Amino acid sequence: MTILIILSMVSGILVGQFFLPQQVANILNETTMYFLAFLLLGVGIDIGQNKEVISKIKKIGWKIILVPLMIGIGSIIGAILSGWLLTLPVNESSAIGAGFGWYSLSGVLITEIYDVQIGSLAFLTNIFRELLAVILIPLLAKKQESLTLIAPGGATTMDTTLPLIVKSSTSKLGVIAFISGVVLSFLVPILVPILIKL
């Protein structure tokens, strides 16, 4: 599965770079959204059919919120450490990390509030996070079926990487991943402006 994903991604990059006309690329972007919605419908049906999932989530209770909080804290600390190696100020590196993989929003926010160059860096960093998550999730699933699968996706676990997580693990983990993605997506427009102004 991992090889298939990597081959698909590399093929898509090559086709997009050398063969695909811009008009077709615009149509493809919209079509991709419909396919993603269809995939999420399938995930929802799978979760709905598994009656044990909801009861297990209820048993976990409020502690489920700790998953996105720990992922968020880990992402920001990791970004600060990486920024230190690249001699980036803490406000810039932490704000980039607080994008949690939501590249379109974090890039625009930082560009409008702070600087175009750092906004572009945030955009690229969070795109690479999503691409890395697509590669890492199936690899991590081979080692263990745990909450570790959720962390690489960050905010994208509520949409683009959710089908991959469910395919690689269980419906229960899919529900936790979805909740984690929703919470992290909610935090992005709050944390990015606060951190970039530090």
Coordinates of N, CA and C in Angstrom, one line a residue:
M1 N 0.8 -1.2 0.0 CA 0.0 0.0 0.0 C 0.9 1.3 0.0
T2 N 1.9 1.2 0.8 CA 2.8 2.4 0.9 C 3.4 2.7 -0.4
I3 N 3.9 1.6 -1.1 CA 4.6 1.8 -2.4 C 3.6 2.3 -3.4
L4 N 2.3 1.8 -3.4 CA 1.3 2.3 -4.3 C 1.0 3.8 -4.1
I5 N 1.0 4.2 -2.8 CA 0.7 5.6 -2.5 C 1.9 6.5 -3.0
I6 N 3.1 6.1 -2.7 CA 4.3 6.8 -3.2 C 4.3 7.0 -4.7
L7 N 4.1 5.8 -5.4 CA 4.1 5.8 -6.8 C 3.0 6.8 -7.4
S8 N 1.8 6.7 -6.8 CA 0.7 7.6 -7.2 C 1.1 9.0 -7.0
M9 N 1.7 9.4 -5.9 CA 2.1 10.7 -5.6 C 3.1 11.2 -6.6
V10 N 4.2 10.4 -6.8 CA 5.2 10.8 -7.7 C 4.7 10.9 -9.1
S11 N 3.8 10.0 -9.6 CA 3.2 10.1 -10.9 C 2.4 11.3 -11.0
G12 N 1.6 11.7 -10.0 CA 0.8 12.9 -10.0 C 1.7 14.1 -10.2
I13 N 2.8 14.2 -9.4 CA 3.7 15.3 -9.5 C 4.2 15.5 -10.9
L14 N 4.7 14.4 -11.5 CA 5.2 14.4 -12.9 C 4.2 14.8 -13.9
V15 N 3.0 14.2 -13.8 CA 1.9 14.6 -14.8 C 1.5 16.1 -14.6
G16 N 1.4 16.5 -13.3 CA 1.1 17.9 -13.1 C 2.1 18.9 -13.6
Q17 N 3.4 18.5 -13.5 CA 4.5 19.3 -13.9 C 4.7 19.4 -15.4
F18 N 4.5 18.3 -16.1 CA 4.9 18.2 -17.5 C 3.8 18.1 -18.5
F19 N 2.7 17.5 -18.1 CA 1.7 17.1 -19.1 C 0.3 17.8 -19.0
L20 N -0.1 18.1 -17.8 CA -1.5 18.5 -17.6 C -1.7 20.0 -17.9
P21 N -2.6 20.3 -18.8 CA -2.9 21.8 -19.0 C -3.6 22.4 -17.8
Q22 N -3.4 23.7 -17.6 CA -3.9 24.4 -16.5 C -5.5 24.3 -16.3
Q23 N -6.2 24.3 -17.5 CA -7.7 24.2 -17.4 C -8.1 22.8 -16.8
V24 N -7.4 21.8 -17.2 CA -7.7 20.5 -16.7 C -7.4 20.4 -15.2
A25 N -6.2 21.0 -14.9 CA -5.8 21.0 -13.5 C -6.9 21.7 -12.6
N26 N -7.5 22.8 -13.0 CA -8.6 23.4 -12.3 C -9.8 22.5 -12.1
I27 N -10.2 21.8 -13.1 CA -11.3 20.9 -13.1 C -10.9 19.7 -12.1
L28 N -9.7 19.2 -12.2 CA -9.2 18.1 -11.4 C -9.3 18.5 -9.9
N29 N -9.0 19.7 -9.6 CA -9.0 20.2 -8.2 C -10.4 20.1 -7.6
E30 N -11.4 20.5 -8.4 CA -12.8 20.4 -7.9 C -13.3 18.9 -7.9
T31 N -12.8 18.1 -8.9 CA -13.2 16.7 -8.9 C -12.6 16.0 -7.6
T32 N -11.4 16.3 -7.3 CA -10.8 15.7 -6.1 C -11.6 15.9 -4.9
M33 N -12.2 17.1 -4.7 CA -13.0 17.4 -3.6 C -14.2 16.5 -3.5
Y34 N -14.8 16.2 -4.7 CA -16.0 15.3 -4.7 C -15.5 13.8 -4.3
F35 N -14.4 13.4 -4.8 CA -13.9 12.1 -4.5 C -13.6 12.0 -3.0
L36 N -13.0 13.1 -2.4 CA -12.7 13.1 -1.0 C -14.0 13.0 -0.2
A37 N -15.0 13.7 -0.6 CA -16.3 13.7 0.1 C -16.9 12.3 0.0
F38 N -16.7 11.6 -1.1 CA -17.2 10.2 -1.3 C -16.4 9.3 -0.4
L39 N -15.1 9.5 -0.3 CA -14.3 8.6 0.6 C -14.7 8.8 2.1
L40 N -15.0 10.1 2.5 CA -15.4 10.4 3.8 C -16.8 9.8 4.1
L41 N -17.6 9.7 3.1 CA -18.9 9.1 3.2 C -18.7 7.6 3.6
G42 N -17.8 7.0 2.9 CA -17.5 5.6 3.1 C -17.0 5.3 4.5
V43 N -16.1 6.3 5.0 CA -15.6 6.2 6.3 C -16.7 6.3 7.4
G44 N -17.6 7.3 7.1 CA -18.7 7.5 8.0 C -19.6 6.3 8.1
I45 N -19.9 5.6 6.9 CA -20.8 4.4 6.9 C -20.1 3.3 7.7
D46 N -18.8 3.2 7.5 CA -18.0 2.1 8.2 C -18.1 2.3 9.7
I47 N -18.0 3.6 10.2 CA -18.0 3.9 11.6 C -19.5 3.7 12.1
G48 N -20.5 4.1 11.3 CA -21.9 3.9 11.7 C -22.3 2.5 11.9
Q49 N -21.7 1.6 11.0 CA -22.0 0.2 11.1 C -21.4 -0.5 12.3
N50 N -20.3 0.1 12.8 CA -19.6 -0.5 13.9 C -20.2 0.1 15.2
K51 N -21.2 -0.6 15.8 CA -21.8 -0.1 17.0 C -20.9 0.1 18.2
E52 N -19.9 -0.8 18.3 CA -19.0 -0.8 19.5 C -18.1 0.5 19.5
V53 N -17.9 1.1 18.3 CA -17.0 2.2 18.3 C -17.5 3.4 19.2
I54 N -18.8 3.8 19.0 CA -19.3 4.9 19.7 C -19.3 4.6 21.2
S55 N -19.6 3.4 21.7 CA -19.6 3.1 23.1 C -18.2 3.1 23.6
K56 N -17.2 2.7 22.8 CA -15.8 2.7 23.3 C -15.3 4.2 23.4
I57 N -15.8 5.0 22.5 CA -15.4 6.4 22.6 C -16.0 7.1 23.8
K58 N -17.3 6.7 24.1 CA -17.9 7.3 25.3 C -17.2 6.9 26.6
K59 N -16.7 5.6 26.6 CA -15.9 5.2 27.8 C -14.6 6.0 27.9
I60 N -14.0 6.4 26.8 CA -12.8 7.2 26.9 C -13.1 8.5 27.5
G61 N -14.2 9.1 27.1 CA -14.7 10.4 27.7 C -13.9 11.6 27.3
W62 N -13.8 12.5 28.3 CA -13.1 13.8 28.0 C -11.6 13.6 27.7
K63 N -11.0 12.5 28.1 CA -9.6 12.2 27.9 C -9.2 12.2 26.4
I64 N -10.2 12.0 25.6 CA -10.0 12.0 24.2 C -9.4 13.3 23.7
I65 N -9.7 14.4 24.4 CA -9.2 15.8 24.0 C -7.7 15.9 24.2
L66 N -7.2 15.0 25.0 CA -5.7 15.0 25.3 C -4.9 14.7 24.0
V67 N -5.5 13.9 23.1 CA -4.8 13.4 21.9 C -4.5 14.7 21.0
P68 N -5.4 15.5 20.6 CA -5.0 16.7 19.8 C -4.2 17.7 20.6
L69 N -4.4 17.8 21.9 CA -3.6 18.7 22.7 C -2.1 18.3 22.7
M70 N -1.9 17.0 22.9 CA -0.5 16.5 22.9 C 0.1 16.6 21.5
I71 N -0.7 16.3 20.4 CA -0.2 16.5 19.1 C 0.2 17.9 18.8
G72 N -0.7 18.8 19.2 CA -0.5 20.3 19.0 C 0.8 20.8 19.7
I73 N 0.9 20.4 21.0 CA 2.1 20.8 21.8 C 3.4 20.2 21.1
G74 N 3.3 18.9 20.8 CA 4.5 18.3 20.1 C 4.9 18.9 18.8
S75 N 3.9 19.3 18.0 CA 4.1 19.9 16.7 C 4.8 21.3 16.9
I76 N 4.3 22.1 17.9 CA 4.9 23.4 18.1 C 6.3 23.3 18.6
I77 N 6.5 22.4 19.6 CA 7.9 22.2 20.2 C 8.9 21.7 19.1
G78 N 8.4 20.8 18.2 CA 9.2 20.3 17.1 C 9.6 21.4 16.2
A79 N 8.6 22.2 15.9 CA 8.8 23.3 14.9 C 9.8 24.3 15.5
I80 N 9.7 24.6 16.8 CA 10.7 25.5 17.5 C 12.1 25.0 17.4
L81 N 12.3 23.7 17.7 CA 13.6 23.1 17.6 C 14.1 23.1 16.2
S82 N 13.3 22.8 15.2 CA 13.7 22.8 13.8 C 14.1 24.3 13.4
G83 N 13.3 25.2 13.9 CA 13.6 26.6 13.6 C 14.9 27.1 14.2
W84 N 15.2 26.5 15.4 CA 16.5 26.9 16.1 C 17.6 26.4 15.2
L85 N 17.5 25.2 14.6 CA 18.6 24.7 13.7 C 18.7 25.6 12.5
L86 N 17.6 26.2 12.0 CA 17.6 27.0 10.8 C 17.7 28.5 11.2
T87 N 18.0 28.8 12.4 CA 18.1 30.2 13.0 C 16.9 31.0 12.7
L88 N 15.7 30.4 12.8 CA 14.5 31.2 12.7 C 14.1 31.7 14.1
P89 N 13.5 32.8 14.2 CA 13.0 33.3 15.5 C 11.8 32.4 16.0
V90 N 11.7 32.4 17.3 CA 10.7 31.4 17.9 C 9.3 31.8 17.4
N91 N 9.0 33.0 17.2 CA 7.6 33.4 16.8 C 7.3 32.8 15.4
E92 N 8.3 32.9 14.5 CA 8.1 32.4 13.2 C 8.0 30.8 13.1
S93 N 8.9 30.2 13.8 CA 8.9 28.7 13.8 C 7.7 28.1 14.5
S94 N 7.3 28.7 15.6 CA 6.1 28.2 16.4 C 4.8 28.4 15.6
A95 N 4.7 29.6 14.9 CA 3.5 29.8 14.1 C 3.4 28.9 12.9
I96 N 4.6 28.6 12.3 CA 4.6 27.6 11.2 C 4.1 26.3 11.7
G97 N 4.6 25.8 12.8 CA 4.3 24.5 13.4 C 2.8 24.5 13.8
A98 N 2.2 25.6 14.2 CA 0.8 25.7 14.6 C -0.1 25.6 13.4
G99 N 0.4 25.5 12.2 CA -0.4 25.3 11.1 C -1.0 23.8 11.1
F100 N -0.3 22.9 11.8 CA -0.8 21.5 11.9 C -1.2 20.8 10.6
G101 N -0.5 21.2 9.5 CA -0.8 20.6 8.2 C -1.8 21.3 7.4
W102 N -2.5 22.3 8.0 CA -3.5 23.1 7.2 C -2.8 24.2 6.4
Y103 N -2.2 23.8 5.3 CA -1.3 24.7 4.6 C -2.0 25.9 4.0
S104 N -3.2 25.8 3.5 CA -3.8 26.9 2.8 C -4.1 28.0 3.8
L105 N -4.6 27.7 5.0 CA -4.9 28.7 6.0 C -3.7 29.3 6.6
S106 N -2.8 28.4 7.1 CA -1.6 29.0 7.8 C -0.8 29.9 6.9
G107 N -0.6 29.5 5.7 CA 0.2 30.3 4.8 C -0.4 31.6 4.5
V108 N -1.7 31.7 4.3 CA -2.4 32.9 4.1 C -2.4 33.8 5.3
L109 N -2.7 33.2 6.5 CA -2.7 34.0 7.8 C -1.3 34.7 8.0
I110 N -0.3 33.9 7.9 CA 1.1 34.5 8.2 C 1.4 35.5 7.1
T111 N 1.1 35.3 5.9 CA 1.4 36.3 4.8 C 0.6 37.6 5.1
E112 N -0.6 37.5 5.5 CA -1.4 38.8 5.7 C -1.0 39.5 7.0
I113 N -0.7 38.7 8.1 CA -0.4 39.3 9.3 C 1.1 39.7 9.4
Y114 N 2.0 39.0 8.8 CA 3.4 39.1 9.2 C 4.3 39.4 7.9
D115 N 4.5 38.3 7.1 CA 5.5 38.4 6.0 C 5.2 37.4 4.9
V116 N 5.4 37.8 3.7 CA 5.1 36.9 2.5 C 6.1 35.7 2.5
Q117 N 7.3 36.0 2.8 CA 8.4 34.9 2.7 C 8.1 33.8 3.8
I118 N 7.8 34.3 5.0 CA 7.5 33.3 6.1 C 6.1 32.6 5.8
G119 N 5.2 33.4 5.2 CA 3.9 32.7 4.8 C 4.1 31.6 3.8
S120 N 5.0 31.9 2.8 CA 5.3 30.9 1.8 C 6.0 29.7 2.5
L121 N 6.9 29.9 3.4 CA 7.5 28.8 4.1 C 6.5 28.0 4.9
A122 N 5.6 28.7 5.6 CA 4.5 28.0 6.3 C 3.7 27.1 5.3
F123 N 3.3 27.7 4.2 CA 2.6 26.9 3.2 C 3.3 25.6 2.8
L124 N 4.6 25.8 2.4 CA 5.4 24.6 2.0 C 5.6 23.6 3.1
T125 N 5.9 24.1 4.3 CA 6.1 23.2 5.4 C 4.9 22.3 5.7
N126 N 3.7 23.0 5.7 CA 2.5 22.2 6.0 C 2.0 21.3 4.9
I127 N 2.4 21.7 3.6 CA 2.2 20.7 2.5 C 3.0 19.5 2.7
F128 N 4.3 19.7 3.0 CA 5.2 18.6 3.2 C 4.8 17.7 4.4
R129 N 4.2 18.3 5.4 CA 3.7 17.6 6.6 C 2.6 16.6 6.1
E130 N 1.7 17.1 5.3 CA 0.6 16.3 4.8 C 1.1 15.1 3.9
L131 N 2.1 15.5 3.0 CA 2.6 14.4 2.1 C 3.4 13.4 3.0
L132 N 4.1 13.9 4.0 CA 4.9 12.9 4.8 C 3.9 12.0 5.6
A133 N 2.8 12.6 6.0 CA 1.8 11.8 6.8 C 1.2 10.7 5.9
V134 N 1.0 11.0 4.6 CA 0.4 10.0 3.7 C 1.4 8.8 3.6
I135 N 2.7 9.1 3.6 CA 3.7 8.1 3.5 C 3.9 7.3 4.9
L136 N 3.9 8.1 6.0 CA 4.2 7.5 7.3 C 3.1 6.7 7.9
I137 N 1.8 7.0 7.6 CA 0.7 6.4 8.3 C 0.7 4.8 8.0
P138 N 0.8 4.4 6.7 CA 0.8 3.0 6.5 C 2.1 2.3 7.0
L139 N 3.2 3.0 7.1 CA 4.4 2.4 7.6 C 4.3 2.2 9.1
L140 N 3.7 3.2 9.8 CA 3.5 3.1 11.3 C 2.5 2.0 11.6
A141 N 1.5 1.9 10.7 CA 0.5 0.9 11.0 C 1.1 -0.6 10.9
K142 N 2.2 -0.8 10.2 CA 2.8 -2.1 10.2 C 3.5 -2.4 11.5
K143 N 3.9 -1.4 12.2 CA 4.6 -1.6 13.5 C 3.6 -1.8 14.6
Q144 N 2.6 -0.9 14.6 CA 1.6 -1.0 15.7 C 0.4 -0.3 15.4
E145 N -0.7 -0.7 16.0 CA -2.0 0.0 15.8 C -2.3 0.8 17.0
S146 N -1.9 2.1 16.9 CA -2.1 2.9 18.1 C -2.3 4.4 17.7
L147 N -2.4 5.2 18.8 CA -2.6 6.6 18.5 C -1.5 7.3 17.7
T148 N -0.4 6.6 17.7 CA 0.8 7.1 16.9 C 0.4 7.5 15.5
L149 N -0.5 6.7 14.9 CA -0.9 6.9 13.5 C -1.6 8.3 13.3
I150 N -2.1 8.8 14.3 CA -2.9 10.1 14.2 C -2.0 11.3 14.1
A151 N -0.9 11.3 14.9 CA 0.0 12.4 15.0 C 0.5 13.0 13.7
P152 N 1.0 12.2 12.7 CA 1.6 12.9 11.6 C 0.6 13.7 10.8
G153 N -0.6 13.3 10.8 CA -1.6 14.0 9.9 C -2.0 15.4 10.5
G154 N -1.9 15.6 11.8 CA -2.3 16.9 12.4 C -3.8 17.2 12.1
A155 N -4.0 18.4 11.6 CA -5.4 18.8 11.3 C -6.0 18.1 10.2
T156 N -5.2 17.5 9.3 CA -5.7 16.8 8.1 C -6.4 15.5 8.5
T157 N -6.3 15.0 9.7 CA -7.0 13.8 10.1 C -8.5 13.9 10.1
M158 N -9.0 15.1 9.9 CA -10.5 15.2 9.8 C -11.0 15.1 8.4
D159 N -10.1 15.1 7.4 CA -10.5 15.0 6.0 C -9.5 14.1 5.2
T160 N -8.5 14.8 4.7 CA -7.7 14.1 3.6 C -7.0 12.8 4.1
T161 N -6.4 12.8 5.3 CA -5.7 11.6 5.8 C -6.6 10.6 6.6
L162 N -7.9 11.0 6.8 CA -8.8 10.1 7.6 C -9.0 8.8 6.9
P163 N -9.4 8.7 5.6 CA -9.6 7.4 5.0 C -8.3 6.5 5.1
L164 N -7.2 7.1 5.0 CA -5.9 6.3 5.1 C -5.7 5.7 6.5
I165 N -6.1 6.5 7.5 CA -6.0 6.0 8.9 C -6.9 4.9 9.1
V166 N -8.2 5.0 8.7 CA -9.2 4.0 8.9 C -8.8 2.7 8.1
K167 N -8.3 2.9 6.9 CA -7.8 1.8 6.1 C -6.7 1.0 6.7
S168 N -5.8 1.8 7.4 CA -4.6 1.2 8.0 C -4.8 0.7 9.4
S169 N -6.0 1.0 10.0 CA -6.2 0.6 11.4 C -7.6 0.2 11.6
T170 N -8.3 0.9 12.5 CA -9.7 0.5 12.9 C -10.6 1.7 12.8
S171 N -11.9 1.4 12.9 CA -12.9 2.5 12.9 C -12.8 3.3 14.2
K172 N -12.5 2.6 15.3 CA -12.4 3.3 16.5 C -11.3 4.4 16.4
L173 N -10.1 4.0 15.9 CA -9.0 5.0 15.7 C -9.5 6.1 14.8
G174 N -10.3 5.7 13.8 CA -10.8 6.7 12.8 C -11.6 7.8 13.5
V175 N -12.4 7.4 14.5 CA -13.3 8.4 15.2 C -12.4 9.3 16.0
I176 N -11.4 8.7 16.7 CA -10.5 9.6 17.5 C -9.7 10.5 16.6
A177 N -9.3 10.0 15.4 CA -8.5 10.8 14.4 C -9.4 12.0 14.0
F178 N -10.6 11.7 13.7 CA -11.5 12.8 13.2 C -11.7 13.9 14.3
I179 N -11.9 13.5 15.5 CA -12.1 14.4 16.6 C -10.8 15.2 16.8
S180 N -9.7 14.6 16.7 CA -8.4 15.2 16.8 C -8.2 16.3 15.7
G181 N -8.6 15.9 14.5 CA -8.5 16.8 13.4 C -9.3 18.0 13.5
V182 N -10.6 17.8 14.0 CA -11.5 18.9 14.2 C -10.9 19.9 15.2
V183 N -10.4 19.4 16.4 CA -9.9 20.3 17.4 C -8.7 21.1 16.9
L184 N -7.8 20.4 16.2 CA -6.6 21.0 15.7 C -6.9 22.1 14.7
S185 N -7.9 21.8 13.8 CA -8.3 22.7 12.8 C -8.9 24.0 13.5
F186 N -9.7 23.8 14.6 CA -10.2 24.9 15.3 C -9.1 25.8 15.9
L187 N -8.0 25.1 16.3 CA -6.9 25.9 17.0 C -6.0 26.7 16.0
V188 N -6.0 26.2 14.8 CA -5.1 26.9 13.8 C -5.3 28.4 13.7
P189 N -6.6 28.9 13.4 CA -6.8 30.3 13.2 C -6.6 31.1 14.5
I190 N -6.6 30.4 15.7 CA -6.4 31.1 17.0 C -4.9 31.2 17.3
L191 N -4.2 30.0 17.2 CA -2.8 30.0 17.6 C -1.8 30.7 16.6
V192 N -2.0 30.5 15.3 CA -1.1 31.1 14.4 C -1.0 32.6 14.5
P193 N -2.1 33.4 14.6 CA -1.9 34.9 14.8 C -1.3 35.2 16.2
I194 N -1.6 34.4 17.2 CA -1.0 34.7 18.5 C 0.5 34.5 18.5
L195 N 0.9 33.3 18.0 CA 2.3 33.0 18.0 C 3.2 33.9 17.1
I196 N 2.7 34.2 16.0 CA 3.5 35.0 15.0 C 3.7 36.5 15.6
K197 N 2.8 36.9 16.5 CA 3.0 38.2 17.1 C 3.8 38.3 18.3
L198 N 4.3 37.1 18.8 CA 5.1 37.1 20.0 C 6.4 37.9 19.9

